[in-house]
Amino acid sequence: MIIIKSKKELELMQEAGRIVAGALEVVKKAIAPGVTTAELDEIAKDYILSKGATPAFKGYQGYPANICASINNQVVHGIPGPTPLKEGDIVSIDIGAFYMGYCGDAARTYPVGKVSPEALDLIKVTKEAFFRGLEFAREGYRLSDISHAIQVYVEQRGYSVVKALVGHGIGQEMHEEPQVPNFGPPGRGPRLREGMTLAIEPMVNQGSDQVRVLDDGWTVVTQDGSLSAHYEHTIAITEDQPLILTQGE
Ligand code: MF3
Ligand code: CO
């Protein structure tokens, strides 16, 4: 069952979303060669707590950190640690927070110092893929219209979308129905309705779409070692334009 949110609930989700967006901003500012992802984790946690919110990932199915920080060939769910970022790396930062019982979830891939034009293109295409999908996040379309638009755009640009992981409904739980794949035929799945809230999150690989999980039980990496990028927002379906909830002031 897809849970429809009231106006009041959407306001709380927007507040949670603003906190997530703010946390991404402070982490972005801290990213530089020599900084460790454990330091980024601490910065995000302090920011979230200072806003009266709680990191959503910590303890989720035993996840050991506050954020996910996935470097280069790591797709998602990288566990922050003591390894310093290097000039030329790309790092995907995924942050979730609960505020007044409601969850916001967003991710972005950032360059560390100066990176290759190839890496920058991957980041740009992943962001644009989200916005191609978002065009269909409106009443009257079906869920898989979003999925289809993302896949078509990414493949047109010569990249692949990860299929082993998907976006999701979100609200009082971080993961609610429906699943939001980044691939598939159009015109399938539930009709989109005002008050539905979704985390749309394309994960895009430079090479093949195949992924595997490292021995830490969390870190998802590309099978072929190619770079991967991630872009996620929590959004609401409205009577008109989709509303991006994980956005700053
Ligand atoms: N944005 C990710 C998701 O939607 C974050 C989950 S990480 C976890 O699934 F550690 F909390 F699982
Ligand atoms: Co998510």
Short mmCIF file of C-alpha atoms and ligand atoms in Angstrom, two decimals:
data_model
loop_
_atom_site.label_atom_id
_atom_site.label_comp_id
_atom_site.label_asym_id
_atom_site.label_seq_id
_atom_site.Cartn_x
_atom_site.Cartn_y
_atom_site.Cartn_z
CA MET A 1 0.00 0.00 0.00
CA ILE A 2 1.28 3.43 -0.91
CA ILE A 3 0.77 5.88 1.95
CA ILE A 4 -0.65 9.25 0.89
CA LYS A 5 0.62 12.17 2.98
CA SER A 6 -1.49 15.11 4.13
CA LYS A 7 -0.41 18.75 3.66
CA LYS A 8 0.72 18.82 7.29
CA GLU A 9 2.80 15.68 6.81
CA LEU A 10 4.36 17.10 3.65
CA GLU A 11 5.44 20.16 5.64
CA LEU A 12 7.19 17.94 8.17
CA MET A 13 8.81 15.94 5.36
CA GLN A 14 9.97 19.20 3.81
CA GLU A 15 11.56 20.18 7.11
CA ALA A 16 13.32 16.79 7.30
CA GLY A 17 14.35 17.30 3.68
CA ARG A 18 15.80 20.75 4.35
CA ILE A 19 17.94 19.29 7.10
CA VAL A 20 19.22 16.59 4.74
CA ALA A 21 19.97 19.23 2.09
CA GLY A 22 21.82 21.33 4.68
CA ALA A 23 23.85 18.32 5.77
CA LEU A 24 24.84 17.62 2.16
CA GLU A 25 25.94 21.27 1.84
CA VAL A 26 28.21 21.17 4.91
CA VAL A 27 29.70 17.86 3.79
CA LYS A 28 30.26 19.24 0.27
CA LYS A 29 32.15 22.21 1.71
CA ALA A 30 34.38 19.88 3.75
CA ILE A 31 35.30 17.60 0.83
CA ALA A 32 38.98 18.01 -0.15
CA PRO A 33 42.04 15.84 -0.73
CA GLY A 34 43.26 14.45 2.61
CA VAL A 35 39.87 14.53 4.35
CA THR A 36 38.59 11.14 5.50
CA THR A 37 35.06 9.92 4.98
CA ALA A 38 34.88 9.27 8.76
CA GLU A 39 35.37 13.03 9.21
CA LEU A 40 32.54 13.71 6.75
CA ASP A 41 30.34 11.30 8.71
CA GLU A 42 31.01 13.25 11.91
CA ILE A 43 30.29 16.60 10.24
CA ALA A 44 26.95 15.32 8.90
CA LYS A 45 25.97 13.80 12.23
CA ASP A 46 26.76 17.01 14.16
CA TYR A 47 24.77 19.09 11.67
CA ILE A 48 21.73 16.78 11.76
CA LEU A 49 21.69 16.63 15.56
CA SER A 50 22.10 20.43 15.78
CA LYS A 51 18.83 20.76 13.84
CA GLY A 52 16.93 18.53 16.25
CA ALA A 53 16.89 15.62 13.82
CA THR A 54 18.37 12.10 13.88
CA PRO A 55 20.54 10.39 11.25
CA ALA A 56 18.30 7.83 9.56
CA PHE A 57 20.89 5.28 8.47
CA LYS A 58 22.68 4.60 11.77
CA GLY A 59 21.52 1.20 13.02
CA TYR A 60 19.27 0.61 10.00
CA GLN A 61 19.55 -3.17 9.56
CA GLY A 62 22.78 -2.83 11.53
CA TYR A 63 24.35 -0.14 9.33
CA PRO A 64 27.31 1.17 11.38
CA ALA A 65 27.55 4.85 10.32
CA ASN A 66 25.50 8.02 9.91
CA ILE A 67 25.98 8.54 6.19
CA CYS A 68 27.10 6.52 3.19
CA ALA A 69 30.29 7.64 1.41
CA SER A 70 31.05 5.66 -1.74
CA ILE A 71 34.32 6.38 -3.56
CA ASN A 72 34.97 5.90 -7.33
CA ASN A 73 33.92 2.32 -8.23
CA GLN A 74 31.76 2.12 -5.09
CA VAL A 75 28.11 2.52 -6.10
CA VAL A 76 26.32 3.04 -2.77
CA HIS A 77 26.42 2.07 0.93
CA GLY A 78 30.15 2.76 1.34
CA ILE A 79 30.93 2.83 5.08
CA PRO A 80 32.82 5.98 6.16
CA GLY A 81 36.32 5.19 7.38
CA PRO A 82 39.90 6.39 7.90
CA THR A 83 40.97 6.43 4.24
CA PRO A 84 41.72 9.98 3.08
CA LEU A 85 40.09 11.22 -0.14
CA LYS A 86 42.55 11.84 -2.97
CA GLU A 87 42.61 14.49 -5.66
CA GLY A 88 40.75 13.05 -8.68
CA ASP A 89 38.39 10.82 -6.68
CA ILE A 90 34.64 11.14 -6.91
CA VAL A 91 32.63 10.48 -3.76
CA SER A 92 28.91 9.76 -3.50
CA ILE A 93 27.42 11.06 -0.26
CA ASP A 94 24.03 9.68 0.81
CA ILE A 95 22.29 11.20 3.84
CA GLY A 96 19.00 10.48 5.57
CA ALA A 97 17.42 12.15 8.59
CA PHE A 98 14.28 11.82 10.68
CA TYR A 99 12.59 14.99 11.91
CA MET A 100 9.37 14.86 13.95
CA GLY A 101 8.84 11.29 12.80
CA TYR A 102 9.35 11.91 9.08
CA CYS A 103 12.27 10.96 6.88
CA GLY A 104 14.24 12.78 4.19
CA ASP A 105 16.79 10.98 2.00
CA ALA A 106 19.12 12.44 -0.64
CA ALA A 107 22.45 11.73 -2.34
CA ARG A 108 24.93 13.51 -4.54
CA THR A 109 28.27 12.64 -6.15
CA TYR A 110 31.03 15.22 -5.62
CA PRO A 111 34.44 15.61 -7.25
CA VAL A 112 37.49 15.72 -4.96
CA GLY A 113 39.70 18.52 -6.26
CA LYS A 114 40.26 18.34 -9.99
CA VAL A 115 38.81 15.21 -11.60
CA SER A 116 38.83 13.79 -15.14
CA PRO A 117 36.36 15.11 -17.73
CA GLU A 118 35.01 11.55 -17.93
CA ALA A 119 34.17 11.55 -14.23
CA LEU A 120 32.53 14.98 -14.48
CA ASP A 121 30.40 13.80 -17.39
CA LEU A 122 29.22 10.76 -15.42
CA ILE A 123 28.21 13.02 -12.51
CA LYS A 124 26.38 15.41 -14.84
CA VAL A 125 24.50 12.66 -16.66
CA THR A 126 23.42 11.05 -13.36
CA LYS A 127 21.99 14.35 -12.14
CA GLU A 128 20.24 14.97 -15.45
CA ALA A 129 18.84 11.41 -15.35
CA PHE A 130 17.08 12.28 -12.09
CA PHE A 131 15.51 15.36 -13.69
CA ARG A 132 14.42 13.38 -16.77
CA GLY A 133 12.63 11.00 -14.42
CA LEU A 134 11.19 13.86 -12.39
CA GLU A 135 9.35 15.17 -15.46
CA PHE A 136 7.06 12.15 -15.09
CA ALA A 137 6.54 12.50 -11.34
CA ARG A 138 3.09 13.97 -11.85
CA GLU A 139 -0.50 12.94 -11.54
CA GLY A 140 -1.66 11.12 -14.65
CA TYR A 141 1.57 9.22 -15.22
CA ARG A 142 2.38 5.77 -13.93
CA LEU A 143 5.32 4.95 -11.69
CA SER A 144 7.36 3.19 -14.38
CA ASP A 145 7.20 6.26 -16.63
CA ILE A 146 9.77 7.74 -14.22
CA SER A 147 11.89 4.56 -14.39
CA HIS A 148 11.76 4.41 -18.16
CA ALA A 149 12.76 8.04 -18.68
CA ILE A 150 15.82 7.57 -16.46
CA GLN A 151 16.98 4.41 -18.24
CA VAL A 152 16.48 5.78 -21.74
CA TYR A 153 18.46 8.94 -21.01
CA VAL A 154 21.36 7.14 -19.26
CA GLU A 155 21.74 4.53 -21.99
CA GLN A 156 21.53 7.19 -24.69
CA ARG A 157 24.58 8.76 -23.06
CA GLY A 158 26.50 5.46 -23.17
CA TYR A 159 26.23 4.55 -19.48
CA SER A 160 24.27 1.88 -17.63
CA VAL A 161 21.76 2.10 -14.79
CA VAL A 162 22.17 -0.18 -11.79
CA LYS A 163 19.22 -2.58 -11.57
CA ALA A 164 20.05 -4.47 -8.38
CA LEU A 165 19.08 -1.44 -6.26
CA VAL A 166 16.06 0.83 -6.57
CA GLY A 167 14.48 4.00 -5.23
CA HIS A 168 11.56 3.83 -2.84
CA GLY A 169 8.53 5.36 -1.23
CA ILE A 170 9.41 7.28 1.96
CA GLY A 171 7.60 8.88 4.87
CA GLN A 172 7.40 7.74 8.47
CA GLU A 173 9.63 4.89 7.30
CA MET A 174 12.77 5.41 5.22
CA HIS A 175 11.62 2.63 2.90
CA GLU A 176 7.94 2.43 2.04
CA GLU A 177 6.09 1.13 -0.99
CA PRO A 178 6.46 1.43 -3.91
CA GLN A 179 9.87 0.42 -5.19
CA VAL A 180 11.12 2.93 -7.77
CA PRO A 181 13.39 1.17 -10.30
CA ASN A 182 15.64 3.19 -12.60
CA PHE A 183 14.75 1.01 -15.58
CA GLY A 184 11.87 -0.72 -17.29
CA PRO A 185 9.08 -0.25 -19.80
CA PRO A 186 6.81 2.80 -19.49
CA GLY A 187 3.14 2.72 -18.49
CA ARG A 188 3.35 0.16 -15.68
CA GLY A 189 2.79 0.24 -11.96
CA PRO A 190 0.55 2.47 -9.87
CA ARG A 191 -0.84 5.76 -11.12
CA LEU A 192 0.84 8.68 -9.43
CA ARG A 193 -1.34 10.66 -7.03
CA GLU A 194 -1.03 13.86 -5.05
CA GLY A 195 0.49 13.16 -1.64
CA MET A 196 2.74 10.28 -2.71
CA THR A 197 6.33 10.77 -1.58
CA LEU A 198 9.19 9.04 -3.38
CA ALA A 199 12.98 8.85 -3.18
CA ILE A 200 14.08 8.77 -6.81
CA GLU A 201 17.72 7.75 -7.01
CA PRO A 202 19.49 6.84 -10.24
CA MET A 203 22.78 4.96 -9.75
CA VAL A 204 24.76 5.15 -12.97
CA ASN A 205 27.83 3.12 -13.99
CA GLN A 206 30.43 4.08 -16.56
CA GLY A 207 30.72 0.42 -17.60
CA SER A 208 28.38 -2.53 -17.11
CA ASP A 209 25.38 -2.45 -14.80
CA GLN A 210 26.65 -5.42 -12.78
CA VAL A 211 27.46 -4.86 -9.11
CA ARG A 212 28.62 -6.91 -6.13
CA VAL A 213 28.77 -6.41 -2.36
CA LEU A 214 32.14 -6.29 -0.55
CA ASP A 215 32.95 -8.53 2.44
CA ASP A 216 31.90 -5.74 4.84
CA GLY A 217 28.34 -6.74 3.89
CA TRP A 218 27.42 -3.20 2.77
CA THR A 219 29.64 -1.58 0.18
CA VAL A 220 28.22 -2.08 -3.31
CA VAL A 221 30.87 -1.84 -6.06
CA THR A 222 30.83 -2.12 -9.83
CA GLN A 223 31.76 -5.60 -11.01
CA ASP A 224 34.10 -4.21 -13.68
CA GLY A 225 35.74 -1.59 -11.47
CA SER A 226 34.32 1.32 -13.49
CA LEU A 227 33.21 4.56 -11.84
CA SER A 228 29.68 4.99 -10.52
CA ALA A 229 27.62 8.05 -9.56
CA HIS A 230 24.42 8.57 -7.55
CA TYR A 231 21.84 11.36 -7.41
CA GLU A 232 18.81 11.22 -5.12
CA HIS A 233 16.07 13.51 -3.88
CA THR A 234 12.95 12.90 -1.84
CA ILE A 235 10.04 14.34 -3.80
CA ALA A 236 6.28 14.72 -3.44
CA ILE A 237 3.64 14.33 -6.13
CA THR A 238 1.36 17.38 -6.04
CA GLU A 239 -1.63 18.53 -8.08
CA ASP A 240 0.91 20.35 -10.24
CA GLN A 241 4.74 20.29 -10.44
CA PRO A 242 6.60 17.71 -8.33
CA LEU A 243 7.94 19.21 -5.12
CA ILE A 244 11.57 18.47 -4.25
CA LEU A 245 11.54 18.04 -0.47
CA THR A 246 15.31 17.63 0.04
CA GLN A 247 16.14 21.16 -1.00
CA GLY A 248 17.58 24.06 1.01
CA GLU A 249 15.88 27.40 1.67
N1 MF3 B 1 19.53 6.20 0.42
C1 MF3 B 1 19.77 4.82 0.77
C2 MF3 B 1 18.49 4.06 0.59
O1 MF3 B 1 17.53 4.66 0.25
C3 MF3 B 1 20.36 4.73 2.09
C4 MF3 B 1 20.24 3.50 2.87
S1 MF3 B 1 21.71 3.18 3.63
C5 MF3 B 1 21.36 2.27 4.97
O2 MF3 B 1 18.38 2.87 0.72
F1 MF3 B 1 22.44 2.09 5.55
F2 MF3 B 1 20.58 2.92 5.75
F3 MF3 B 1 20.79 1.14 4.61
CO CO B 2 17.14 6.27 -0.73
#
